[in-house]
Each structure stands twice: as C-alpha cells, then as structure tokens.
Amino acid sequence: MQTGENDQAMRKILDMTRLISIGILLLHFYVVCYGAFVEWGWMSDLSDRLLGNVVKTGLFSSFLKPKLIALGFLAIALIGVKGKKDEKQNLKGALLYVLVGLVVYFVSYLSLLVPAGVQLVALIYMGTTGLGFLLILSGGTMLSRIIRDKLEGDIFNRDQETFPQEERLLENEFSVNLPTKYVLKGKVRDGWINFINLFRALLVLGSPGSGKSYFIIRHVITQHIRKGFAMFVYDFKMPDLAVIAYNTWLKHKGGYQVEPQFYSINFDDLSRSHRCNPLDPSAMLDLTDAVESARTILLGLNREWIKRQGDFFVESPINFLTAIIWYLRKYKDGEFCTLPHVIELMQADYDSLFTLLGTQKEIDVLINPFISAYKRDAVEQLEGQIASAKITMARIASPQLYYVLSGNEFTLDINNPKEPKIVCMGNNPQKIQIYGAVLSLFTNRLLKIINQKDKLKCSLVFDEFPTLTTDIIPTIATGRSNLIATTLGIQDASQLRKDYGREQADVIMNIVGNMAVGQVSGDTAKYVSEKIGRIMQDRESLSINSNDTSISRSKQLEAAVPASRISALSSGEFVGTVADNPDCKIELKAFHGEIVNNHVALKKEIDGYVPLPEVRKARGAIVERNYLQIKQDIRDIIELEMERLLSDPALSHLIIKKG
C-alpha cells in the first residue's frame, strides 16, 4: 500500500523526467536554429560553452538523436502518470492524438527545407515540433485516464458463463454420441455429448424449430438401429421419423443376430399401413389389462378426464368399457376381441347388451350397477354412466380405423429376441385427439408387453409425447433393468402439465436421467437452469469518485446457464446434463454447446431416402366391406347368444327384458 510520501516522491520524479525531456528538446532547438537565435540576440558565451560541452557527449551526433531521447524521457514520464479516470475517454481518441503527434513531431524536419528567412523557418520548425510534442503528451495523458476493465467488453457476461465440458468420446453398445462445439473463456473447443445410459431415459425439450428432431432424435434412431436395438417410434408428423427409421433399417438390418421386421401404422395412408390389434387376446392375460386399455382409450378421447380420475362419471364409463372388452376377450377365446368390435357392441340395445355381459361372471361386479339402474328405470343415471362412453367411442367409428385395428399382421412384443421388430406409428396434427387416443392404446399395451426379463434391448422414441395419454412413468422407473431406452420429445413443461396434470408432469420431468434442452422460456428455462447448477464466476465492480477510481474483483457462485440464455438459444444449440454408469464415470455431466451436424452429408443422405413401402392396395371397397363385416359379426354374436340362452332352460333366467 502506497503512502503519501511515496506518491509525492513519484510525482517529483515524473515531473523531473518530463522537464529533462523538455530541456533536451530546447537544446535541440538551440542547436538546429542557432542562426535564428543569433539574429534574435538570444545567445551568450556562457551558453555557447555549455552547449559545446553537451555536444562533446555525442547527444547531437545526428539530427534525430536528441528528438528520440526527448521522446523517450516523455514516454517514461507518461508511463507513471495516474490521471483522473474518465469513463468518457476511449482508446481510439487517445491513440489518434499520439499518432498525429508522432507524425507532426518527426515530419517537422521538412519545415527546415522551406525557402524562407532563417527566423521564419526556425519559428515554423519549433512550432510544429512543439505541437507534435504537446499532442503526444496530451494523448499519453488521455491513455492514463482510460478505465481499463472488462465491464464493457462482455455486456452479456458470455465469457464468464462458460465451463469445461466433456471432450472425450465415450461410446458403448447402448450409447448415443453427438459431437459439439462449445465456448470456454472465449475459445471455441470440440466436445462430445455422451448419452451412455439412455435406459435412464432422455428428455428432449425445445420450442418448435429449436432442432429437437434434426439434431437429436434422428441420431437416437439411427445410432440405436445401427447398434441392434428393437425400436418403437411415435412419429407425430408421419412419415418424417418413420422414413429415417425405415432407411436406417434397410442399411443395417443385416447387423442383427435375428433380422428384425419393419412395420408401420398410418391411418391416413392405408396402403402403407400394416394392421394390428391393440387388444390382442394373447397379450390380454387378466381383467387388469382390460381396465388399463379402457382407461387409456377414454382418457385419450377426453383429455380433461385425466384430472378428474376417481369421479363417479369418469370411472363408470371406464368400468362399462372394461366389461365389454373382457366379454369379447372371453367369447370364443377372443376371436372378436378388437377395438372395432368393442365399439359396435357398445351400441347394442340395453336388453341384449346386459344379457350378454351377464353371462360372464368375472365382470359381474363391473356391470351390476348398470343393470340395477336399468331395472330401476334410473334412466338419467344410466345414460350419465353409459352415454358418455358410447358417444366418446363413436368418434373413432370410421372404416379406416376399423380396417387398421381389426387386423393382426404383427404383435406388439417388439423386443422378442426371436422376432425383433421396428415399429413406427404416425399421428396427424389435424386429427390429434382421435388418432392420439388410439395410438395411446397401442403404446400402453406395448409398454406392458415389452417390460419383461430376458428380452432384446429396445428403444422407445416419442416425438411430441404430450399428444399421447401414455403412462410412461413405470417404464422409465423399472424398464432400465430390462434394457428399455426411452426418449421423450416435449416442447415445454407447461405443455406436459396441461395434458397430464402438474403432479404427473413433475414426476416425468424429475425422473429422467438425461436431458437435452433447446430454446425454452418461462418456468421451464428456470427449472433447466437450476438443474444444470452453478459455477464460480469472476465479478468486477467499478467505483469512480472525484479523487480516484477503484476496480474490485471477486468470485461468486452463479448459474452456469441462466434462464435468459436458455430462452435465447439458437437452433441446434442445446444445454442439459447426461447420466453415467458405475463403470464409466463422467465428471463433466453438464453441457452447453452447438451440436455439429454435417448438413451437406445429411442432405445427401436424406435425398437418397426411399419412401415407406406399399403394403397392399387398400381399395375403398375392401375397407368398406371390412367395416360392414364387423357390424355383422356383432349382430351374429348377439343372435347366437340370445338363441343359446333361450334354448337352455338353465340359462334363460339370464335374459334381461324390461317391460
């Protein structure tokens, strides 16, 4: 710490140095302009003798030497100057003064060549040289007044909000690895996002256009198929992801131990859609499977019911639909256990319907409230219980849906080691509610079937996951030991809360082990920022007063990626965290960088893609015939069962007839 005496001594030394510089320059003027000084009478014998002694030292051995020495002493004096700091001073203005001063200081030599009187030439030379000297002095003083700090150089604090990231490529037989470029202390570096354990699930968040599919989801599909995964892809905008999966399967299907088959479900293009029965009786082992299926389809068609589960007028339709599904499952060992047959049987008159349902003892507990209400003429109660289910299910009573859902070309055990499959199911943004409900039934049945021991590793990819009513939590929580990798694409956490309720949405957000987030805002950005954590950042504070300027520096724990940065990410730029394995620790789990896609190679690859194959010629007549056949099947079931009951006295009491 400096004392007052030291400051005073320093000022005296600097003043002395500056005077020496001025003195040398004056001696230079006296030597160069000696003739003018003689004419002015500004000379004496004493000064001449002193000047002669100085000349003997070699100071004036060349014209420039004294000017350079004077400039050197001036520079030394300026180095020690502590000017009063001024935030308006800038480097550009100070350097301009210094450069102009240097030019004038040295170019003044040309004034000696002016054809004029000795006195005029001397005045011009001394004036221009003195002006240059003063400009240099002023510019140097201005440099000392500039505030040298980093407060203005990084107004968005980007340099401080950088942190070391993983630069190693950590690959295993299950991993998805994405090359990145990230910034560390102003330098661009190469890194890797290593999702080495996707069995702990991957959540991909980002607003529309942030690059979820192009930069992340497509690589999950291609790398997992290349590594021999069975796969289910929910393609919100069919066939964007399905085409990627299909062409990757064509290229790498020979790498599997058992070559997988490719299937797709597309309700809009029946010629390129396979047929599959989500209520396949071979996979529906007990009544709880029917309950889950009924709940899934009704909640999918009535999204507001999700938040009202447990209400009488929500649970009653679910029980009613469960009874019908289980009846068809038991009738002739499930020969007619399909969703279209369920919808048609629901439309039967109450006498016939309740008579048929009453023949199955397992569903007595489910249908008794309905039969009692019917017998008691509680029409309003009965219609409240049943009509909501009938009206809701009628929305999906179309020939196209009936055609796809009544076939059985493949089963949903995609990770069966003996018959692995890659299955793509597509939605349509214009028909989200109808298709989403049916696809939710598919996915719920699939999740239960695949979550078993000793199965092939499989990957589940859900684009725009909130458009489904799928209970994914048990799969994420327990599927890890059964080698089930789950990838969920979501636009924003608020979207998930809207469709699933706050509690279930929070569980999904918190249970995933890997997270990649593009541009999001609001509460989602705050949540992601907190999950990534904090880092030590340098802090500067500037204090200016009438006497002095002080800059203090400190370190502070701040958010590594603040919410404001997350809400301003560019397309392809992602932040997030990765999960590791006990045998492969990752210390640097957080990342913030731009995923590197070879756009030229990808475009060439995409241009070479072949479209999904045509499965059959799905003519309108065939679809319509199938639709009418399902209706006829239900009429036949009712007639045969009623005839059987009427012909057997031991069963005739089961027939329900109301007045």
XYZ file of C-alpha atoms in Angstrom:
659
model
C 0.000 0.000 0.000
C 1.375 3.362 -1.057
C 1.926 6.192 1.428
C 1.554 9.919 0.850
C 5.355 10.405 0.828
C 5.775 7.799 -1.879
C 3.134 9.418 -4.056
C 4.764 12.794 -3.636
C 8.208 11.441 -4.454
C 6.835 9.672 -7.533
C 5.260 12.885 -8.771
C 8.541 14.741 -8.322
C 10.443 12.087 -10.251
C 7.900 12.181 -13.099
C 7.996 15.984 -13.160
C 11.787 15.855 -13.317
C 11.715 13.333 -16.152
C 9.274 15.482 -18.103
C 11.490 18.557 -17.547
C 14.534 16.643 -18.801
C 12.590 15.757 -21.941
C 11.617 19.403 -22.464
C 15.184 20.559 -21.733
C 16.690 18.193 -24.304
C 14.144 19.362 -26.879
C 15.010 23.047 -26.150
C 18.722 22.291 -26.557
C 17.889 20.642 -29.868
C 16.089 23.803 -30.988
C 19.093 25.914 -29.910
C 21.487 23.804 -31.980
C 19.311 23.441 -35.101
C 18.072 27.044 -35.109
C 21.326 28.647 -33.874
C 21.309 31.206 -36.691
C 17.874 32.471 -35.693
C 18.880 32.696 -32.054
C 21.947 34.779 -33.075
C 19.755 37.188 -35.040
C 17.369 37.442 -32.097
C 20.274 38.039 -29.738
C 19.309 35.098 -27.586
C 22.817 33.729 -27.085
C 25.856 34.295 -24.840
C 29.362 32.988 -24.396
C 28.294 31.005 -21.342
C 25.515 29.241 -23.204
C 27.805 28.510 -26.111
C 30.457 26.973 -23.820
C 27.784 24.828 -22.114
C 26.405 23.765 -25.470
C 29.906 22.859 -26.629
C 30.353 20.556 -23.640
C 26.981 18.910 -24.326
C 27.915 18.371 -27.985
C 31.066 16.535 -26.918
C 28.879 13.923 -25.182
C 27.513 12.818 -28.580
C 23.956 13.889 -27.847
C 23.808 15.853 -31.073
C 25.795 13.444 -33.229
C 22.717 13.113 -35.522
C 19.637 15.184 -36.189
C 17.098 12.657 -34.823
C 19.051 11.508 -31.782
C 18.064 14.339 -29.389
C 14.446 14.181 -30.570
C 14.314 10.441 -29.880
C 15.929 10.876 -26.451
C 13.454 13.649 -25.581
C 10.610 11.375 -26.760
C 11.992 8.531 -24.616
C 12.025 10.634 -21.461
C 8.490 11.819 -22.256
C 7.325 8.191 -22.587
C 8.895 7.328 -19.201
C 7.093 10.255 -17.637
C 3.776 9.236 -19.184
C 4.066 5.635 -18.004
C 3.977 6.735 -14.381
C 1.157 9.258 -14.805
C -2.026 8.497 -12.856
C -4.650 10.632 -14.500
C -8.128 11.030 -13.094
C -10.226 8.270 -14.655
C -12.897 9.400 -17.059
C -15.474 6.888 -18.346
C -15.953 9.034 -21.459
C -12.341 8.590 -22.532
C -11.702 5.905 -25.142
C -8.639 4.248 -26.586
C -9.388 5.332 -30.139
C -9.253 9.071 -29.356
C -6.102 8.788 -27.242
C -4.241 6.789 -29.890
C -5.289 9.289 -32.549
C -3.692 12.092 -30.537
C -0.490 10.105 -30.091
C -0.219 9.044 -33.750
C -0.906 12.537 -35.093
C 1.588 13.943 -32.611
C 4.307 11.486 -33.710
C 3.733 12.322 -37.368
C 3.904 16.083 -36.720
C 6.879 15.640 -34.355
C 9.038 13.880 -36.950
C 7.709 15.405 -40.180
C 8.528 18.887 -38.821
C 12.004 18.290 -40.302
C 10.558 19.236 -43.714
C 9.924 22.778 -42.467
C 13.711 23.340 -42.455
C 13.638 22.982 -46.246
C 11.204 25.862 -46.696
C 12.877 28.622 -48.791
C 12.362 31.495 -46.372
C 14.211 33.576 -43.855
C 16.159 31.926 -41.055
C 13.902 33.319 -38.372
C 10.666 32.240 -40.125
C 11.999 28.732 -40.756
C 13.072 28.437 -37.109
C 9.655 29.551 -35.891
C 7.874 27.076 -38.186
C 10.142 24.200 -37.158
C 9.956 24.888 -33.417
C 6.179 25.432 -33.640
C 5.418 22.190 -35.494
C 7.813 20.138 -33.354
C 6.370 21.658 -30.172
C 2.830 20.959 -31.406
C 3.700 17.331 -32.046
C 5.297 17.088 -28.588
C 2.165 18.522 -26.940
C -0.135 16.197 -28.882
C 1.907 13.198 -27.738
C 1.806 14.499 -24.169
C -1.981 15.019 -24.348
C -2.596 11.594 -25.904
C -0.453 9.867 -23.288
C -2.305 11.669 -20.507
C -5.625 10.586 -22.043
C -4.423 6.972 -22.099
C -3.820 7.154 -18.365
C -7.405 8.340 -17.855
C -8.998 5.413 -19.679
C -10.700 2.902 -17.379
C -9.086 -0.451 -18.065
C -11.681 -3.054 -17.096
C -13.788 -5.774 -18.670
C -17.172 -4.374 -17.716
C -17.992 -3.094 -21.192
C -16.282 -5.817 -23.233
C -18.733 -8.590 -22.266
C -22.079 -6.939 -21.663
C -23.987 -10.249 -21.756
C -21.455 -11.994 -19.480
C -20.958 -14.765 -22.048
C -17.293 -15.317 -21.220
C -17.997 -15.877 -17.535
C -20.925 -18.229 -18.189
C -18.724 -20.877 -19.793
C -17.489 -24.017 -18.140
C -15.374 -27.071 -19.022
C -17.279 -29.798 -20.856
C -16.639 -33.396 -21.814
C -14.265 -33.615 -24.777
C -13.791 -37.402 -24.757
C -15.824 -39.720 -26.960
C -17.299 -42.261 -24.527
C -19.028 -44.960 -26.535
C -20.564 -48.300 -25.615
C -23.032 -50.734 -27.180
C -26.010 -48.700 -25.946
C -24.785 -45.117 -26.281
C -25.788 -42.195 -28.472
C -22.898 -39.785 -29.078
C -23.269 -36.285 -30.508
C -20.283 -34.075 -31.474
C -20.484 -30.480 -30.309
C -18.658 -27.168 -30.379
C -18.667 -25.098 -27.214
C -17.006 -21.914 -25.974
C -14.647 -21.837 -22.990
C -13.213 -18.465 -21.942
C -13.681 -17.031 -25.422
C -12.188 -20.007 -27.307
C -14.214 -22.471 -29.389
C -13.476 -26.085 -28.472
C -14.657 -29.501 -29.680
C -16.681 -31.651 -27.296
C -18.997 -34.658 -27.109
C -22.426 -35.218 -25.604
C -22.234 -38.841 -24.473
C -25.622 -40.368 -23.668
C -24.056 -43.611 -22.454
C -27.063 -44.700 -20.399
C -30.350 -43.960 -22.160
C -32.007 -46.670 -20.065
C -32.369 -43.843 -17.534
C -34.430 -42.007 -20.199
C -33.729 -38.897 -22.269
C -35.959 -35.831 -22.197
C -35.607 -33.551 -25.252
C -37.159 -30.137 -24.643
C -37.426 -27.289 -27.096
C -39.850 -24.908 -28.749
C -40.878 -25.533 -32.393
C -37.866 -25.046 -34.667
C -35.251 -25.496 -31.944
C -33.938 -28.639 -33.671
C -35.155 -31.482 -31.418
C -35.745 -33.932 -34.265
C -32.992 -32.842 -36.649
C -30.176 -32.576 -34.124
C -31.037 -35.222 -31.507
C -33.982 -37.564 -32.122
C -32.876 -38.610 -35.604
C -29.465 -39.582 -34.189
C -31.085 -41.629 -31.424
C -32.979 -43.551 -34.114
C -30.037 -44.078 -36.466
C -27.429 -44.938 -33.831
C -29.680 -47.341 -31.925
C -30.725 -49.205 -35.061
C -27.072 -49.396 -36.051
C -26.330 -50.940 -32.638
C -29.008 -53.617 -32.925
C -31.913 -52.186 -30.919
C -35.527 -53.145 -31.437
C -37.433 -49.903 -31.763
C -40.788 -48.181 -31.427
C -41.149 -44.701 -32.959
C -44.123 -42.444 -32.342
C -43.996 -40.066 -35.299
C -46.196 -37.037 -34.674
C -45.878 -35.823 -38.264
C -45.900 -39.095 -40.147
C -43.755 -40.088 -42.005
C -40.834 -37.781 -41.083
C -39.191 -40.027 -38.486
C -40.611 -43.238 -39.954
C -38.683 -42.675 -43.204
C -35.455 -42.213 -41.224
C -36.082 -45.409 -39.272
C -37.014 -47.364 -42.394
C -33.964 -46.349 -44.422
C -31.619 -46.934 -41.469
C -33.203 -50.384 -41.030
C -32.626 -51.155 -44.705
C -28.956 -50.272 -44.317
C -28.228 -52.063 -41.031
C -30.740 -54.923 -40.704
C -28.003 -57.414 -41.539
C -26.168 -56.462 -38.347
C -28.802 -58.030 -36.058
C -28.471 -61.587 -34.785
C -32.068 -62.132 -35.903
C -33.101 -59.820 -38.717
C -35.932 -57.565 -37.484
C -39.094 -56.821 -39.413
C -40.331 -53.294 -40.124
C -43.958 -52.317 -39.526
C -45.792 -49.019 -39.656
C -49.239 -47.818 -38.620
C -50.613 -44.948 -40.684
C -54.346 -44.195 -40.516
C -54.129 -41.639 -43.352
C -52.416 -43.879 -45.910
C -53.820 -47.382 -45.587
C -51.764 -48.675 -48.499
C -48.594 -48.075 -46.457
C -50.024 -49.191 -43.134
C -49.909 -52.601 -41.533
C -52.838 -53.861 -39.487
C -52.540 -54.533 -35.777
C -54.963 -55.298 -32.983
C -54.013 -53.439 -29.773
C -56.470 -55.648 -27.859
C -54.732 -58.831 -28.987
C -56.185 -61.577 -26.745
C -52.850 -63.387 -26.491
C -51.420 -60.343 -24.644
C -54.523 -59.665 -22.547
C -53.989 -62.114 -19.700
C -56.338 -60.829 -16.984
C -59.013 -58.278 -16.213
C -56.495 -55.597 -15.237
C -55.286 -55.472 -18.840
C -58.830 -54.683 -19.935
C -59.113 -51.997 -17.234
C -55.908 -50.313 -18.402
C -56.990 -50.440 -22.033
C -60.391 -48.945 -21.265
C -58.891 -46.184 -19.154
C -56.319 -45.325 -21.823
C -58.773 -45.027 -24.707
C -61.362 -42.991 -22.782
C -58.837 -40.631 -21.195
C -57.253 -40.186 -24.609
C -60.573 -39.141 -26.123
C -61.494 -36.968 -23.118
C -58.251 -35.297 -22.035
C -59.984 -33.313 -19.286
C -60.876 -36.603 -17.564
C -57.207 -37.114 -16.702
C -57.508 -34.510 -13.946
C -60.850 -35.925 -12.749
C -59.888 -39.555 -12.294
C -61.857 -41.051 -9.409
C -65.060 -39.138 -10.156
C -68.214 -41.242 -10.472
C -68.979 -40.102 -14.015
C -65.390 -40.820 -15.098
C -64.939 -44.217 -13.507
C -68.380 -45.511 -14.558
C -67.731 -45.278 -18.329
C -64.314 -46.889 -17.765
C -65.917 -49.824 -15.923
C -68.551 -50.152 -18.644
C -65.932 -50.260 -21.412
C -63.801 -52.677 -19.376
C -66.727 -55.094 -19.124
C -67.271 -55.084 -22.892
C -63.572 -55.606 -23.651
C -63.326 -58.507 -21.228
C -66.524 -60.075 -22.538
C -65.134 -60.151 -26.068
C -61.816 -61.424 -24.714
C -63.575 -64.416 -23.175
C -66.048 -65.023 -26.015
C -64.687 -67.811 -28.248
C -61.214 -67.234 -26.766
C -61.013 -63.679 -28.073
C -61.841 -64.323 -31.722
C -63.648 -60.955 -31.916
C -61.602 -59.085 -29.295
C -60.776 -55.965 -31.310
C -61.464 -52.298 -30.674
C -63.909 -52.011 -33.623
C -65.942 -54.931 -32.281
C -65.929 -53.293 -28.840
C -67.294 -50.042 -30.294
C -70.050 -51.840 -32.206
C -71.076 -53.974 -29.222
C -71.444 -50.810 -27.115
C -74.144 -49.591 -29.500
C -76.388 -52.633 -28.934
C -79.742 -52.175 -27.174
C -79.589 -52.465 -23.379
C -81.653 -55.697 -23.202
C -79.273 -57.603 -25.466
C -76.114 -55.903 -24.164
C -76.756 -56.513 -20.480
C -77.893 -60.077 -21.197
C -74.626 -60.864 -22.940
C -72.483 -59.189 -20.310
C -74.347 -61.025 -17.568
C -73.119 -64.382 -18.901
C -69.549 -63.576 -17.815
C -69.210 -63.956 -14.059
C -65.835 -62.192 -13.944
C -67.434 -58.883 -14.839
C -70.487 -59.119 -12.584
C -69.011 -56.601 -10.180
C -68.496 -54.143 -13.046
C -71.938 -54.361 -14.690
C -74.195 -54.775 -11.655
C -74.555 -51.006 -11.089
C -75.628 -50.552 -14.704
C -78.110 -53.462 -14.663
C -79.565 -52.265 -11.366
C -80.028 -48.752 -12.694
C -81.642 -50.181 -15.844
C -84.089 -52.324 -13.903
C -84.961 -49.437 -11.577
C -85.721 -47.168 -14.535
C -82.968 -44.821 -13.403
C -82.640 -43.617 -16.979
C -80.822 -40.390 -16.211
C -78.227 -42.143 -14.065
C -77.757 -44.915 -16.637
C -77.375 -42.506 -19.519
C -74.888 -40.472 -17.487
C -72.851 -43.602 -16.870
C -73.012 -45.150 -20.336
C -73.831 -42.439 -22.859
C -70.562 -40.589 -22.268
C -68.644 -43.765 -23.113
C -70.807 -44.540 -26.178
C -70.630 -41.010 -27.550
C -66.901 -40.825 -26.916
C -66.110 -44.147 -28.576
C -68.300 -43.277 -31.556
C -65.691 -40.679 -32.577
C -63.343 -43.399 -33.761
C -66.010 -45.416 -35.576
C -64.632 -44.917 -39.082
C -63.962 -47.532 -41.793
C -60.267 -46.548 -41.984
C -59.654 -47.028 -38.271
C -61.704 -50.214 -38.226
C -59.622 -51.599 -41.063
C -56.260 -50.996 -39.331
C -57.401 -52.045 -35.851
C -59.188 -55.247 -36.843
C -56.193 -56.943 -38.448
C -53.396 -58.883 -36.801
C -50.339 -58.724 -39.061
C -47.911 -58.218 -36.191
C -47.829 -58.245 -32.405
C -46.517 -55.570 -30.078
C -43.725 -57.648 -28.498
C -41.121 -55.664 -30.417
C -38.218 -56.847 -28.231
C -38.922 -60.545 -28.664
C -35.408 -61.969 -29.299
C -36.837 -64.468 -31.786
C -38.923 -61.899 -33.706
C -37.489 -58.398 -33.193
C -39.375 -55.528 -34.766
C -39.041 -51.877 -35.662
C -42.495 -50.306 -35.418
C -43.432 -46.772 -36.440
C -46.827 -45.306 -35.622
C -47.902 -41.975 -37.038
C -50.240 -39.245 -35.900
C -51.713 -36.353 -37.814
C -51.597 -32.803 -36.348
C -55.089 -32.179 -37.787
C -56.541 -35.248 -36.050
C -54.590 -35.277 -32.800
C -57.392 -36.183 -30.423
C -58.814 -39.133 -32.387
C -55.560 -40.676 -33.559
C -53.806 -39.827 -30.293
C -56.324 -41.844 -28.265
C -55.916 -44.947 -30.439
C -52.134 -44.621 -30.517
C -52.133 -44.204 -26.734
C -53.852 -47.569 -26.514
C -51.158 -49.071 -28.734
C -48.336 -47.593 -26.673
C -49.792 -48.553 -23.301
C -50.272 -52.130 -24.409
C -46.773 -52.149 -25.923
C -45.148 -50.763 -22.764
C -46.643 -53.510 -20.638
C -45.704 -56.262 -23.097
C -42.061 -55.272 -23.573
C -41.211 -54.562 -19.924
C -40.160 -58.129 -19.153
C -36.962 -60.004 -18.406
C -34.697 -61.681 -20.967
C -35.761 -59.554 -23.910
C -33.796 -57.794 -26.611
C -32.584 -54.249 -25.921
C -35.136 -51.820 -27.324
C -35.501 -48.091 -27.834
C -38.733 -46.112 -27.486
C -38.844 -42.743 -29.256
C -41.800 -40.427 -28.677
C -41.944 -37.227 -30.703
C -44.383 -34.698 -29.176
C -45.070 -37.050 -26.276
C -47.849 -34.916 -24.629
C -50.165 -35.711 -27.558
C -50.449 -39.224 -26.092
C -52.108 -40.312 -22.840
C -49.457 -42.868 -22.039
C -48.349 -43.734 -18.518
C -44.634 -43.724 -19.221
C -43.501 -43.403 -15.591
C -43.447 -47.162 -14.748
C -41.407 -47.866 -17.885
C -38.814 -45.213 -17.029
C -38.700 -46.325 -13.404
C -38.451 -50.098 -13.978
C -37.505 -50.570 -17.623
C -33.812 -49.863 -17.064
C -33.114 -53.407 -15.873
C -34.932 -54.743 -18.950
C -32.814 -52.662 -21.364
C -35.570 -50.254 -22.394
C -34.250 -46.866 -23.525
C -36.852 -44.087 -23.610
C -36.622 -40.783 -25.487
C -39.353 -38.195 -24.945
C -39.732 -35.123 -27.165
C -41.592 -32.251 -25.489
C -41.967 -28.594 -26.435
C -42.331 -27.204 -22.931
C -43.038 -28.378 -19.399
C -46.242 -26.323 -19.371
C -47.485 -28.405 -22.297
C -46.881 -31.552 -20.256
C -48.650 -30.093 -17.211
C -51.628 -29.086 -19.351
C -52.200 -32.612 -20.673
C -51.043 -34.733 -17.728
C -51.626 -32.555 -14.694
C -48.950 -30.925 -12.550
C -48.126 -33.930 -10.362
C -47.577 -36.419 -13.171
C -45.735 -33.851 -15.281
C -43.367 -33.065 -12.404
C -42.649 -36.761 -11.932
C -41.759 -37.176 -15.620
C -39.555 -34.061 -15.573
C -37.685 -35.167 -12.456
C -37.347 -38.912 -13.042
C -35.355 -38.745 -16.294
C -31.587 -39.090 -16.033
C -30.598 -37.356 -19.295
C -31.841 -34.009 -20.510
C -31.196 -32.007 -23.691
C -32.900 -28.623 -23.891
C -33.142 -26.219 -26.797
C -34.822 -22.830 -26.702
C -37.466 -22.727 -23.966
C -38.625 -19.918 -21.715
C -40.524 -19.177 -18.521
C -40.644 -21.727 -15.724
C -39.090 -24.417 -17.923
C -35.980 -22.313 -18.516
C -35.683 -21.633 -14.773
C -36.066 -25.333 -13.989
C -33.368 -26.326 -16.505
C -31.021 -23.601 -15.257
C -31.346 -24.870 -11.683
C -30.847 -28.477 -12.764
C -27.585 -27.666 -14.576
C -26.300 -25.916 -11.450
C -23.901 -23.110 -10.610
C -20.262 -22.336 -11.298
C -17.692 -19.918 -9.834
C -17.604 -16.732 -11.899
C -15.327 -13.690 -11.728
C -17.041 -10.440 -10.773
C -15.826 -6.837 -11.237
C -17.162 -3.645 -9.702
C -16.094 -0.135 -10.707
C -16.127 2.899 -8.385
C -15.383 6.406 -9.686
C -15.118 9.490 -7.432
C -13.606 12.960 -7.677
C -10.204 11.786 -6.497
C -9.694 8.221 -7.666
C -11.098 5.214 -9.483
C -11.132 1.731 -7.985
C -11.890 -1.649 -9.550
C -12.579 -4.575 -7.240
C -12.609 -8.190 -8.368
C -14.176 -11.192 -6.638
C -15.517 -14.699 -7.313
C -19.163 -15.610 -6.914
C -21.268 -18.755 -7.369
C -23.699 -18.049 -10.223
C -25.886 -20.067 -12.630
C -23.807 -21.815 -15.285
C -26.546 -21.215 -17.850
C -29.086 -18.622 -16.681
C -32.713 -18.796 -17.782
C -32.257 -15.768 -20.031
C -29.576 -17.608 -22.020
C -31.762 -20.707 -22.375
C -34.640 -18.608 -23.721
C -32.301 -17.155 -26.370
C -30.621 -20.336 -27.653
C -30.203 -20.697 -31.403
C -31.497 -23.645 -33.401
C -29.143 -26.570 -32.852
C -27.793 -25.127 -29.608
C -28.623 -27.251 -26.565
C -27.966 -27.317 -22.848
C -28.507 -30.174 -20.437
C -26.999 -32.978 -18.408
C -26.099 -36.609 -19.012
C -26.220 -39.656 -16.762
C -23.263 -42.002 -16.308
C -22.598 -45.607 -15.312
C -20.771 -47.012 -12.283
C -18.085 -48.400 -14.615
C -17.837 -45.213 -16.682
C -17.904 -42.081 -14.560
C -18.489 -38.715 -16.209
C -17.352 -35.815 -14.051
C -18.408 -33.120 -16.526
C -22.082 -34.020 -16.912
C -23.407 -30.582 -17.900
C -23.139 -29.316 -21.461
C -23.923 -26.136 -23.382
C -22.945 -26.088 -26.996
C -23.949 -26.394 -30.611
C -24.466 -29.921 -31.921
C -22.392 -30.444 -35.060
C -24.399 -31.846 -37.949
C -22.772 -32.386 -41.300
C -25.561 -30.647 -43.174
C -24.202 -31.444 -46.634
C -23.817 -35.160 -45.888
C -27.206 -35.279 -44.155
C -28.928 -33.593 -47.088
C -27.313 -36.050 -49.468
C -28.425 -38.917 -47.226
C -31.985 -37.572 -46.985
C -32.173 -37.084 -50.759
C -31.269 -40.753 -51.130
C -34.029 -41.987 -48.819
C -36.661 -44.269 -50.301
C -40.281 -43.780 -49.166
C -42.085 -46.260 -46.961
C -43.069 -49.342 -48.962
C -46.600 -50.005 -50.121
C -48.014 -52.866 -48.048
C -51.138 -53.504 -50.125
C -53.667 -51.904 -52.425
C -56.179 -50.712 -49.857
C -59.176 -50.114 -52.103
C -62.224 -48.380 -50.726
C -64.425 -51.403 -51.358
C -62.202 -53.632 -49.221
C -62.203 -51.122 -46.355
C -65.966 -50.714 -46.543
C -66.518 -54.492 -46.659
C -64.399 -54.902 -43.531
C -66.431 -52.168 -41.809
C -69.730 -53.866 -42.610
C -68.358 -57.279 -41.640
C -67.527 -56.056 -38.118
C -71.083 -54.785 -37.703
C -72.390 -58.136 -38.938
C -70.097 -60.005 -36.507
C -71.681 -58.204 -33.556
C -75.215 -58.886 -34.819
C -74.312 -62.563 -35.203
C -72.831 -62.716 -31.689
C -75.995 -61.204 -30.188
C -78.318 -63.508 -32.155
C -76.327 -66.658 -31.397
C -76.008 -65.879 -27.704
C -79.658 -64.944 -27.294
C -80.672 -68.109 -29.112
C -78.368 -70.173 -26.891
C -79.819 -68.698 -23.719
C -83.404 -69.083 -24.871
C -82.892 -72.698 -25.831
C -81.374 -73.669 -22.482
C -83.823 -73.507 -19.535
C -80.909 -73.398 -17.090
C -79.699 -70.139 -18.646
C -82.967 -68.470 -19.601
C -83.021 -66.549 -16.323
C -80.040 -64.556 -17.523
C -82.110 -62.900 -20.225
C -82.920 -59.319 -19.277
C -86.155 -57.909 -20.573
C -87.536 -54.657 -19.402
C -91.276 -54.235 -19.540
